[in-house]
Amino acid sequence: MSKNPLFWYVSMAVTAFGWIIFVLGLLLGAGGAFKSLWIVLALIFLVIHPLEIPIGMKVGERAGLEKGISALKTLAFGLTWWIPVKMGVIHD
């Protein structure tokens, strides 16, 4: 895993862009090749990220963050947030 904070912030930015694509798919409808991407993003954001919340909350608690903030950041960014926090690479 990278110890470079820039790597993790770029990863979180890519995740945020994924959220934008996901929401656009909800609002405009996902069709064609875009539909496959939207389904993958839906699985990540609606299934995987919520499953990571207990891990993110524990990591955030050890880093001195409030549980609610840790849960929200895990839901938004998933492992691109809690792994670098756990490694001490970023201090959110």
PDB file of C-alpha atoms in Angstrom:
ATOM      1  CA  MET A   1       0.000   0.000   0.000  1.00  0.00           C
ATOM      2  CA  SER A   2       1.176   3.469  -0.834  1.00  0.00           C
ATOM      3  CA  LYS A   3       2.487   5.733   1.897  1.00  0.00           C
ATOM      4  CA  ASN A   4       1.969   8.745  -0.358  1.00  0.00           C
ATOM      5  CA  PRO A   5      -0.970  10.901   0.828  1.00  0.00           C
ATOM      6  CA  LEU A   6      -1.449  12.243  -2.711  1.00  0.00           C
ATOM      7  CA  PHE A   7      -2.190   8.701  -3.935  1.00  0.00           C
ATOM      8  CA  TRP A   8      -4.980   8.359  -1.384  1.00  0.00           C
ATOM      9  CA  TYR A   9      -6.453  11.817  -1.995  1.00  0.00           C
ATOM     10  CA  VAL A  10      -6.541  11.126  -5.735  1.00  0.00           C
ATOM     11  CA  SER A  11      -8.184   7.767  -4.983  1.00  0.00           C
ATOM     12  CA  MET A  12     -10.836   9.541  -2.913  1.00  0.00           C
ATOM     13  CA  ALA A  13     -11.367  12.057  -5.736  1.00  0.00           C
ATOM     14  CA  VAL A  14     -11.915   9.163  -8.167  1.00  0.00           C
ATOM     15  CA  THR A  15     -14.431   7.692  -5.723  1.00  0.00           C
ATOM     16  CA  ALA A  16     -16.203  11.070  -5.519  1.00  0.00           C
ATOM     17  CA  PHE A  17     -16.322  11.145  -9.329  1.00  0.00           C
ATOM     18  CA  GLY A  18     -17.854   7.670  -9.204  1.00  0.00           C
ATOM     19  CA  TRP A  19     -20.588   9.032  -6.932  1.00  0.00           C
ATOM     20  CA  ILE A  20     -21.278  11.758  -9.515  1.00  0.00           C
ATOM     21  CA  ILE A  21     -21.623   9.151 -12.266  1.00  0.00           C
ATOM     22  CA  PHE A  22     -23.852   7.038 -10.010  1.00  0.00           C
ATOM     23  CA  VAL A  23     -26.177   9.968  -9.236  1.00  0.00           C
ATOM     24  CA  LEU A  24     -26.302  11.012 -12.899  1.00  0.00           C
ATOM     25  CA  GLY A  25     -27.310   7.456 -13.754  1.00  0.00           C
ATOM     26  CA  LEU A  26     -30.120   7.695 -11.217  1.00  0.00           C
ATOM     27  CA  LEU A  27     -31.320  11.048 -12.521  1.00  0.00           C
ATOM     28  CA  LEU A  28     -30.850  10.551 -16.258  1.00  0.00           C
ATOM     29  CA  GLY A  29     -31.168   6.815 -16.556  1.00  0.00           C
ATOM     30  CA  ALA A  30     -28.347   4.430 -17.227  1.00  0.00           C
ATOM     31  CA  GLY A  31     -28.351   2.915 -20.676  1.00  0.00           C
ATOM     32  CA  GLY A  32     -25.982   1.155 -23.045  1.00  0.00           C
ATOM     33  CA  ALA A  33     -22.391   0.694 -21.907  1.00  0.00           C
ATOM     34  CA  PHE A  34     -23.047   3.245 -19.178  1.00  0.00           C
ATOM     35  CA  LYS A  35     -25.511   0.809 -17.610  1.00  0.00           C
ATOM     36  CA  SER A  36     -22.784  -1.745 -16.858  1.00  0.00           C
ATOM     37  CA  LEU A  37     -20.620   0.908 -15.195  1.00  0.00           C
ATOM     38  CA  TRP A  38     -23.615   2.163 -13.240  1.00  0.00           C
ATOM     39  CA  ILE A  39     -24.412  -1.345 -11.960  1.00  0.00           C
ATOM     40  CA  VAL A  40     -20.819  -1.807 -10.751  1.00  0.00           C
ATOM     41  CA  LEU A  41     -20.904   1.592  -9.027  1.00  0.00           C
ATOM     42  CA  ALA A  42     -24.279   0.784  -7.455  1.00  0.00           C
ATOM     43  CA  LEU A  43     -22.866  -2.441  -6.005  1.00  0.00           C
ATOM     44  CA  ILE A  44     -19.826  -0.637  -4.631  1.00  0.00           C
ATOM     45  CA  PHE A  45     -21.705   2.316  -3.156  1.00  0.00           C
ATOM     46  CA  LEU A  46     -24.860   0.571  -1.953  1.00  0.00           C
ATOM     47  CA  VAL A  47     -23.442  -2.781  -0.833  1.00  0.00           C
ATOM     48  CA  ILE A  48     -19.685  -2.748  -0.285  1.00  0.00           C
ATOM     49  CA  HIS A  49     -19.238   0.698   1.297  1.00  0.00           C
ATOM     50  CA  PRO A  50     -22.017   0.126   3.865  1.00  0.00           C
ATOM     51  CA  LEU A  51     -20.415  -3.209   4.785  1.00  0.00           C
ATOM     52  CA  GLU A  52     -17.156  -1.349   5.469  1.00  0.00           C
ATOM     53  CA  ILE A  53     -18.737   1.059   7.967  1.00  0.00           C
ATOM     54  CA  PRO A  54     -17.906  -1.005  11.104  1.00  0.00           C
ATOM     55  CA  ILE A  55     -14.253  -1.188  10.020  1.00  0.00           C
ATOM     56  CA  GLY A  56     -14.136   2.518   9.189  1.00  0.00           C
ATOM     57  CA  MET A  57     -15.709   3.425  12.524  1.00  0.00           C
ATOM     58  CA  LYS A  58     -13.097   1.401  14.434  1.00  0.00           C
ATOM     59  CA  VAL A  59     -10.268   2.931  12.412  1.00  0.00           C
ATOM     60  CA  GLY A  60     -11.684   6.414  12.871  1.00  0.00           C
ATOM     61  CA  GLU A  61     -12.166   5.875  16.603  1.00  0.00           C
ATOM     62  CA  ARG A  62      -8.512   4.832  16.960  1.00  0.00           C
ATOM     63  CA  ALA A  63      -7.571   7.988  15.052  1.00  0.00           C
ATOM     64  CA  GLY A  64      -9.628  10.116  17.455  1.00  0.00           C
ATOM     65  CA  LEU A  65     -12.523  10.824  15.109  1.00  0.00           C
ATOM     66  CA  GLU A  66     -16.213  10.781  15.947  1.00  0.00           C
ATOM     67  CA  LYS A  67     -18.070   7.620  14.961  1.00  0.00           C
ATOM     68  CA  GLY A  68     -20.596   9.492  12.816  1.00  0.00           C
ATOM     69  CA  ILE A  69     -17.890  11.266  10.822  1.00  0.00           C
ATOM     70  CA  SER A  70     -16.016   8.005  10.356  1.00  0.00           C
ATOM     71  CA  ALA A  71     -19.180   6.241   9.187  1.00  0.00           C
ATOM     72  CA  LEU A  72     -19.974   9.036   6.738  1.00  0.00           C
ATOM     73  CA  LYS A  73     -16.455   9.115   5.291  1.00  0.00           C
ATOM     74  CA  THR A  74     -16.447   5.333   4.969  1.00  0.00           C
ATOM     75  CA  LEU A  75     -19.798   5.414   3.195  1.00  0.00           C
ATOM     76  CA  ALA A  76     -18.554   8.132   0.862  1.00  0.00           C
ATOM     77  CA  PHE A  77     -15.015   6.897   0.174  1.00  0.00           C
ATOM     78  CA  GLY A  78     -14.819   3.311   1.437  1.00  0.00           C
ATOM     79  CA  LEU A  79     -11.373   1.814   1.786  1.00  0.00           C
ATOM     80  CA  THR A  80      -9.766   4.780   0.035  1.00  0.00           C
ATOM     81  CA  TRP A  81     -10.454   6.658   3.273  1.00  0.00           C
ATOM     82  CA  TRP A  82     -10.051   4.170   6.103  1.00  0.00           C
ATOM     83  CA  ILE A  83      -6.918   2.363   4.854  1.00  0.00           C
ATOM     84  CA  PRO A  84      -4.729   5.496   4.758  1.00  0.00           C
ATOM     85  CA  VAL A  85      -6.139   6.620   8.121  1.00  0.00           C
ATOM     86  CA  LYS A  86      -5.315   3.204   9.579  1.00  0.00           C
ATOM     87  CA  MET A  87      -1.799   3.411   8.102  1.00  0.00           C
ATOM     88  CA  GLY A  88      -1.348   6.903   9.522  1.00  0.00           C
ATOM     89  CA  VAL A  89      -0.796   8.333   6.035  1.00  0.00           C
ATOM     90  CA  ILE A  90      -3.647  10.828   6.339  1.00  0.00           C
ATOM     91  CA  HIS A  91      -5.081  12.329   9.497  1.00  0.00           C
ATOM     92  CA  ASP A  92      -8.689  13.232   8.790  1.00  0.00           C
TER      93      ASP A  92
END
